[in-house]
PDB file of C-alpha atoms in Angstrom:
ATOM      1  CA  MET A  15      86.667   7.194 178.180  1.00 52.00           C
ATOM      2  CA  ASN A  16      85.226   4.600 180.425  1.00 59.00           C
ATOM      3  CA  PRO A  17      83.813   1.578 178.454  1.00 59.00           C
ATOM      4  CA  ALA A  18      81.116   1.139 180.990  1.00 64.00           C
ATOM      5  CA  ALA A  19      79.768   4.563 180.218  1.00 67.00           C
ATOM      6  CA  GLY A  20      78.303   3.545 176.854  1.00 69.00           C
ATOM      7  CA  PRO A  21      79.195   3.183 173.213  1.00 77.00           C
ATOM      8  CA  GLU A  22      81.845   5.353 171.758  1.00 82.00           C
ATOM      9  CA  LEU A  23      80.184   8.120 169.679  1.00 82.00           C
ATOM     10  CA  ARG A  24      81.791   9.714 166.690  1.00 82.00           C
ATOM     11  CA  ASP A  25      81.608  13.406 165.858  1.00 87.00           C
ATOM     12  CA  ILE A  26      79.063  14.714 163.290  1.00 89.00           C
ATOM     13  CA  HIS A  27      80.272  14.481 159.699  1.00 89.00           C
ATOM     14  CA  LEU A  28      79.455  17.483 157.521  1.00 90.00           C
ATOM     15  CA  PRO A  29      78.681  16.944 153.835  1.00 90.00           C
ATOM     16  CA  PRO A  30      81.376  18.041 151.371  1.00 89.00           C
ATOM     17  CA  PRO A  31      81.113  21.632 150.156  1.00 89.00           C
ATOM     18  CA  PRO A  32      79.072  22.019 146.973  1.00 85.00           C
ATOM     19  CA  GLY A  33      81.033  22.014 143.720  1.00 87.00           C
ATOM     20  CA  TRP A  34      81.070  24.886 141.278  1.00 87.00           C
ATOM     21  CA  TRP A  35      79.660  22.800 138.443  1.00 89.00           C
ATOM     22  CA  PRO A  36      76.872  22.686 137.417  1.00 90.00           C
ATOM     23  CA  PRO A  37      75.877  26.256 138.276  1.00 91.00           C
ATOM     24  CA  ALA A  38      72.538  27.068 139.775  1.00 90.00           C
ATOM     25  CA  PRO A  39      69.687  28.039 137.403  1.00 93.00           C
ATOM     26  CA  GLY A  40      70.072  31.712 138.302  1.00 95.00           C
ATOM     27  CA  TRP A  41      73.626  31.724 136.961  1.00 94.00           C
ATOM     28  CA  TRP A  42      72.463  30.127 133.707  1.00 95.00           C
ATOM     29  CA  LEU A  43      69.846  32.854 133.335  1.00 97.00           C
ATOM     30  CA  LEU A  44      72.394  35.572 134.077  1.00 97.00           C
ATOM     31  CA  ALA A  45      74.777  34.110 131.478  1.00 97.00           C
ATOM     32  CA  LEU A  46      71.986  34.042 128.882  1.00 97.00           C
ATOM     33  CA  VAL A  47      71.077  37.673 129.574  1.00 98.00           C
ATOM     34  CA  GLY A  48      74.764  38.622 129.318  1.00 98.00           C
ATOM     35  CA  VAL A  49      75.136  36.904 125.936  1.00 98.00           C
ATOM     36  CA  VAL A  50      71.991  38.595 124.594  1.00 98.00           C
ATOM     37  CA  VAL A  51      73.193  42.019 125.767  1.00 98.00           C
ATOM     38  CA  LEU A  52      76.612  41.409 124.230  1.00 98.00           C
ATOM     39  CA  VAL A  53      75.116  40.372 120.879  1.00 98.00           C
ATOM     40  CA  LEU A  54      72.841  43.437 120.813  1.00 98.00           C
ATOM     41  CA  ALA A  55      75.732  45.766 121.712  1.00 98.00           C
ATOM     42  CA  VAL A  56      77.964  44.329 118.978  1.00 98.00           C
ATOM     43  CA  ARG A  57      75.143  44.606 116.455  1.00 98.00           C
ATOM     44  CA  MET A  58      74.461  48.229 117.404  1.00 97.00           C
ATOM     45  CA  LEU A  59      78.150  49.144 117.213  1.00 97.00           C
ATOM     46  CA  TRP A  60      78.473  47.432 113.842  1.00 97.00           C
ATOM     47  CA  ARG A  61      75.462  49.358 112.534  1.00 94.00           C
ATOM     48  CA  LEU A  62      76.807  52.672 113.848  1.00 93.00           C
ATOM     49  CA  GLU A  63      80.186  52.044 112.239  1.00 95.00           C
ATOM     50  CA  ARG A  64      78.568  51.068 108.927  1.00 93.00           C
ATOM     51  CA  ASP A  65      76.468  54.256 108.964  1.00 89.00           C
ATOM     52  CA  ARG A  66      79.501  56.389 109.845  1.00 90.00           C
ATOM     53  CA  ARG A  67      81.458  54.908 106.937  1.00 93.00           C
ATOM     54  CA  TRP A  68      78.510  55.465 104.586  1.00 90.00           C
ATOM     55  CA  ARG A  69      78.245  59.127 105.610  1.00 89.00           C
ATOM     56  CA  ALA A  70      81.992  59.547 105.078  1.00 92.00           C
ATOM     57  CA  ARG A  71      81.688  57.998 101.585  1.00 93.00           C
ATOM     58  CA  VAL A  72      78.837  60.374 100.716  1.00 92.00           C
ATOM     59  CA  ARG A  73      80.897  63.383 101.792  1.00 92.00           C
ATOM     60  CA  ALA A  74      83.921  62.067  99.885  1.00 95.00           C
ATOM     61  CA  GLU A  75      81.794  61.593  96.772  1.00 96.00           C
ATOM     62  CA  LEU A  76      80.665  65.221  96.968  1.00 95.00           C
ATOM     63  CA  GLU A  77      84.315  66.267  97.194  1.00 95.00           C
ATOM     64  CA  ARG A  78      85.119  64.123  94.121  1.00 96.00           C
ATOM     65  CA  ILE A  79      82.251  65.778  92.254  1.00 95.00           C
ATOM     66  CA  ALA A  80      83.585  69.220  93.188  1.00 94.00           C
ATOM     67  CA  ALA A  81      87.111  68.246  92.142  1.00 95.00           C
ATOM     68  CA  ALA A  82      85.841  66.902  88.807  1.00 93.00           C
ATOM     69  CA  HIS A  83      84.026  70.180  88.204  1.00 91.00           C
ATOM     70  CA  ALA A  84      87.177  72.126  89.052  1.00 91.00           C
ATOM     71  CA  ARG A  85      89.020  70.155  86.326  1.00 92.00           C
ATOM     72  CA  ASP A  86      86.325  70.159  83.652  1.00 88.00           C
ATOM     73  CA  ALA A  87      84.132  73.168  84.521  1.00 84.00           C
ATOM     74  CA  ASP A  88      81.051  71.371  83.189  1.00 85.00           C
ATOM     75  CA  ALA A  89      78.082  72.924  84.984  1.00 84.00           C
ATOM     76  CA  GLN A  90      75.633  70.433  83.535  1.00 85.00           C
ATOM     77  CA  GLN A  91      77.589  67.412  84.797  1.00 90.00           C
ATOM     78  CA  LEU A  92      78.006  69.100  88.181  1.00 91.00           C
ATOM     79  CA  SER A  93      74.263  69.627  88.586  1.00 90.00           C
ATOM     80  CA  ILE A  94      73.516  66.059  87.435  1.00 91.00           C
ATOM     81  CA  ALA A  95      76.030  64.541  89.858  1.00 94.00           C
ATOM     82  CA  VAL A  96      74.967  66.702  92.831  1.00 95.00           C
ATOM     83  CA  SER A  97      71.294  65.969  92.201  1.00 92.00           C
ATOM     84  CA  ALA A  98      71.930  62.218  92.023  1.00 93.00           C
ATOM     85  CA  LEU A  99      73.985  62.299  95.225  1.00 95.00           C
ATOM     86  CA  LEU A 100      71.327  64.277  97.107  1.00 94.00           C
ATOM     87  CA  ARG A 101      68.619  61.905  95.889  1.00 92.00           C
ATOM     88  CA  ARG A 102      70.514  58.869  97.164  1.00 90.00           C
ATOM     89  CA  ALA A 103      71.192  60.518 100.508  1.00 91.00           C
ATOM     90  CA  SER A 104      67.587  61.712 100.843  1.00 91.00           C
ATOM     91  CA  ARG A 105      66.307  58.142 100.800  1.00 87.00           C
ATOM     92  CA  LEU A 106      67.600  57.802 104.357  1.00 81.00           C
ATOM     93  CA  LEU A 107      65.323  60.596 105.535  1.00 81.00           C
ATOM     94  CA  ALA A 108      62.269  59.593 103.549  1.00 87.00           C
ATOM     95  CA  PRO A 109      62.158  56.618 101.170  1.00 87.00           C
ATOM     96  CA  HIS A 110      59.717  58.438  98.875  1.00 91.00           C
ATOM     97  CA  ALA A 111      62.042  61.437  98.467  1.00 88.00           C
ATOM     98  CA  ALA A 112      64.025  60.017  95.556  1.00 80.00           C
ATOM     99  CA  ALA A 113      60.838  59.935  93.462  1.00 88.00           C
ATOM    100  CA  LEU A 114      59.968  63.594  94.036  1.00 91.00           C
ATOM    101  CA  GLN A 115      60.053  65.825  90.952  1.00 91.00           C
ATOM    102  CA  GLY A 116      60.236  69.530  90.247  1.00 90.00           C
ATOM    103  CA  GLU A 117      59.301  71.981  92.944  1.00 92.00           C
ATOM    104  CA  ALA A 118      58.363  69.193  95.365  1.00 94.00           C
ATOM    105  CA  TRP A 119      61.972  67.936  95.241  1.00 92.00           C
ATOM    106  CA  LEU A 120      63.362  71.410  95.941  1.00 93.00           C
ATOM    107  CA  GLU A 121      60.846  71.938  98.764  1.00 93.00           C
ATOM    108  CA  PHE A 122      61.941  68.644 100.316  1.00 93.00           C
ATOM    109  CA  LEU A 123      65.583  69.719 100.168  1.00 93.00           C
ATOM    110  CA  ASP A 124      64.765  73.119 101.696  1.00 92.00           C
ATOM    111  CA  ALA A 125      62.724  71.470 104.447  1.00 90.00           C
ATOM    112  CA  HIS A 126      65.734  69.401 105.541  1.00 88.00           C
ATOM    113  CA  LEU A 127      68.085  72.330 106.034  1.00 88.00           C
ATOM    114  CA  PRO A 128      68.690  73.929 109.454  1.00 84.00           C
ATOM    115  CA  ALA A 129      65.702  76.037 110.515  1.00 80.00           C
ATOM    116  CA  GLY A 130      67.332  79.435 109.927  1.00 81.00           C
ATOM    117  CA  GLU A 131      68.562  78.522 106.483  1.00 82.00           C
ATOM    118  CA  ALA A 132      65.395  76.723 105.390  1.00 76.00           C
ATOM    119  CA  ALA A 133      63.427  79.971 105.609  1.00 78.00           C
ATOM    120  CA  ALA A 134      65.614  81.461 102.852  1.00 86.00           C
ATOM    121  CA  ALA A 135      64.750  78.493 100.565  1.00 86.00           C
ATOM    122  CA  PRO A 136      68.181  78.259  98.903  1.00 91.00           C
ATOM    123  CA  PHE A 137      67.094  75.320  96.762  1.00 91.00           C
ATOM    124  CA  ARG A 138      63.876  76.884  95.470  1.00 90.00           C
ATOM    125  CA  ARG A 139      65.184  80.450  95.113  1.00 88.00           C
ATOM    126  CA  GLY A 140      68.962  80.176  95.150  1.00 87.00           C
ATOM    127  CA  ALA A 141      71.821  78.136  93.752  1.00 88.00           C
ATOM    128  CA  GLY A 142      69.932  74.888  94.305  1.00 90.00           C
ATOM    129  CA  ARG A 143      67.485  75.832  91.564  1.00 89.00           C
ATOM    130  CA  ALA A 144      70.104  74.549  89.106  1.00 88.00           C
ATOM    131  CA  LEU A 145      69.233  70.987  90.166  1.00 88.00           C
ATOM    132  CA  LEU A 146      65.824  71.423  88.587  1.00 87.00           C
ATOM    133  CA  ASP A 147      66.605  72.495  85.045  1.00 81.00           C
ATOM    134  CA  ALA A 148      70.367  72.562  84.375  1.00 79.00           C
ATOM    135  CA  PRO A 149      70.661  68.777  83.857  1.00 77.00           C
ATOM    136  CA  TYR A 150      68.129  68.953  81.007  1.00 78.00           C
ATOM    137  CA  ARG A 151      69.526  71.881  79.019  1.00 76.00           C
ATOM    138  CA  ARG A 152      72.095  71.763  76.267  1.00 74.00           C
ATOM    139  CA  ALA A 153      75.633  72.226  77.521  1.00 69.00           C
ATOM    140  CA  ASP A 154      76.127  75.349  75.354  1.00 73.00           C
ATOM    141  CA  ASP A 155      72.873  76.966  76.554  1.00 73.00           C
ATOM    142  CA  PRO A 156      73.641  80.212  78.449  1.00 71.00           C
ATOM    143  CA  ALA A 157      70.816  79.408  80.881  1.00 64.00           C
ATOM    144  CA  VAL A 158      72.901  76.493  82.178  1.00 63.00           C
ATOM    145  CA  ALA A 159      75.112  78.953  84.044  1.00 72.00           C
ATOM    146  CA  VAL A 160      75.403  77.402  87.477  1.00 79.00           C
ATOM    147  CA  ASP A 161      77.044  78.998  90.467  1.00 86.00           C
ATOM    148  CA  ALA A 162      79.148  75.912  91.093  1.00 88.00           C
ATOM    149  CA  ARG A 163      80.733  77.078  94.336  1.00 91.00           C
ATOM    150  CA  ALA A 164      77.378  78.028  95.819  1.00 92.00           C
ATOM    151  CA  LEU A 165      75.774  74.765  94.668  1.00 93.00           C
ATOM    152  CA  VAL A 166      78.542  72.599  96.147  1.00 94.00           C
ATOM    153  CA  ALA A 167      78.525  74.625  99.391  1.00 94.00           C
ATOM    154  CA  LEU A 168      74.736  74.258  99.602  1.00 94.00           C
ATOM    155  CA  ALA A 169      74.989  70.509  99.004  1.00 94.00           C
ATOM    156  CA  ARG A 170      77.661  70.263 101.742  1.00 94.00           C
ATOM    157  CA  ARG A 171      75.437  72.089 104.228  1.00 93.00           C
ATOM    158  CA  TRP A 172      72.428  69.968 103.296  1.00 93.00           C
ATOM    159  CA  LEU A 173      74.371  66.713 103.637  1.00 93.00           C
ATOM    160  CA  ALA A 174      75.933  67.798 106.935  1.00 90.00           C
ATOM    161  CA  HIS A 175      72.546  68.633 108.425  1.00 89.00           C
ATOM    162  CA  ALA A 176      70.545  65.778 106.885  1.00 85.00           C
ATOM    163  CA  LEU A 177      73.073  63.069 107.694  1.00 81.00           C
ATOM    164  CA  ARG A 178      73.463  64.328 111.247  1.00 79.00           C
ATOM    165  CA  ALA A 179      69.666  64.393 111.644  1.00 65.00           C
ATOM    166  CA  GLU A 180      69.420  60.869 110.214  1.00 62.00           C
ATOM    167  CA  ALA A 181      72.084  59.628 112.588  1.00 61.00           C
ATOM    168  CA  SER A 182      70.214  60.999 115.598  1.00 64.00           C
ATOM    169  CA  HIS A 183      67.007  59.222 114.505  1.00 59.00           C
ATOM    170  CA  ALA A 184      68.672  55.852 114.058  1.00 56.00           C
TER     171      ALA A 184
END
């Protein structure tokens, strides 16, 4: 260039590209939302797994009760154990259910069966009636005669329906 033409000009200098740290506020907000969603998802999965294991333990306990009855053939102990198991499981559906007595307890159990089966009232009029009086009779009383197979099958159906209904409400 000709020195008489003027001062020598330099080209425009661009600033350095922005660094990746610290992130913009939007990225911080997105990270916070992601952590909250992750914590909620883990908590929900943990709760679902805990409930699934509890339902499996309840079903396994009913099978242990049935196996114990098959060994001992004690109808009174069977009705006591099945009633206690159903009372514990019923607290998931309605906390007040475990305190129900007499016909109200059997009506509650019938009400939480599938619609077609509830109309037949198998607890109030069928094998489930044994839950009401068999635990309180003498073991040698002929009135203690309990249809054990029907009672265990009824308890299985009730647990299957009630625990599935509880799981869908959770």
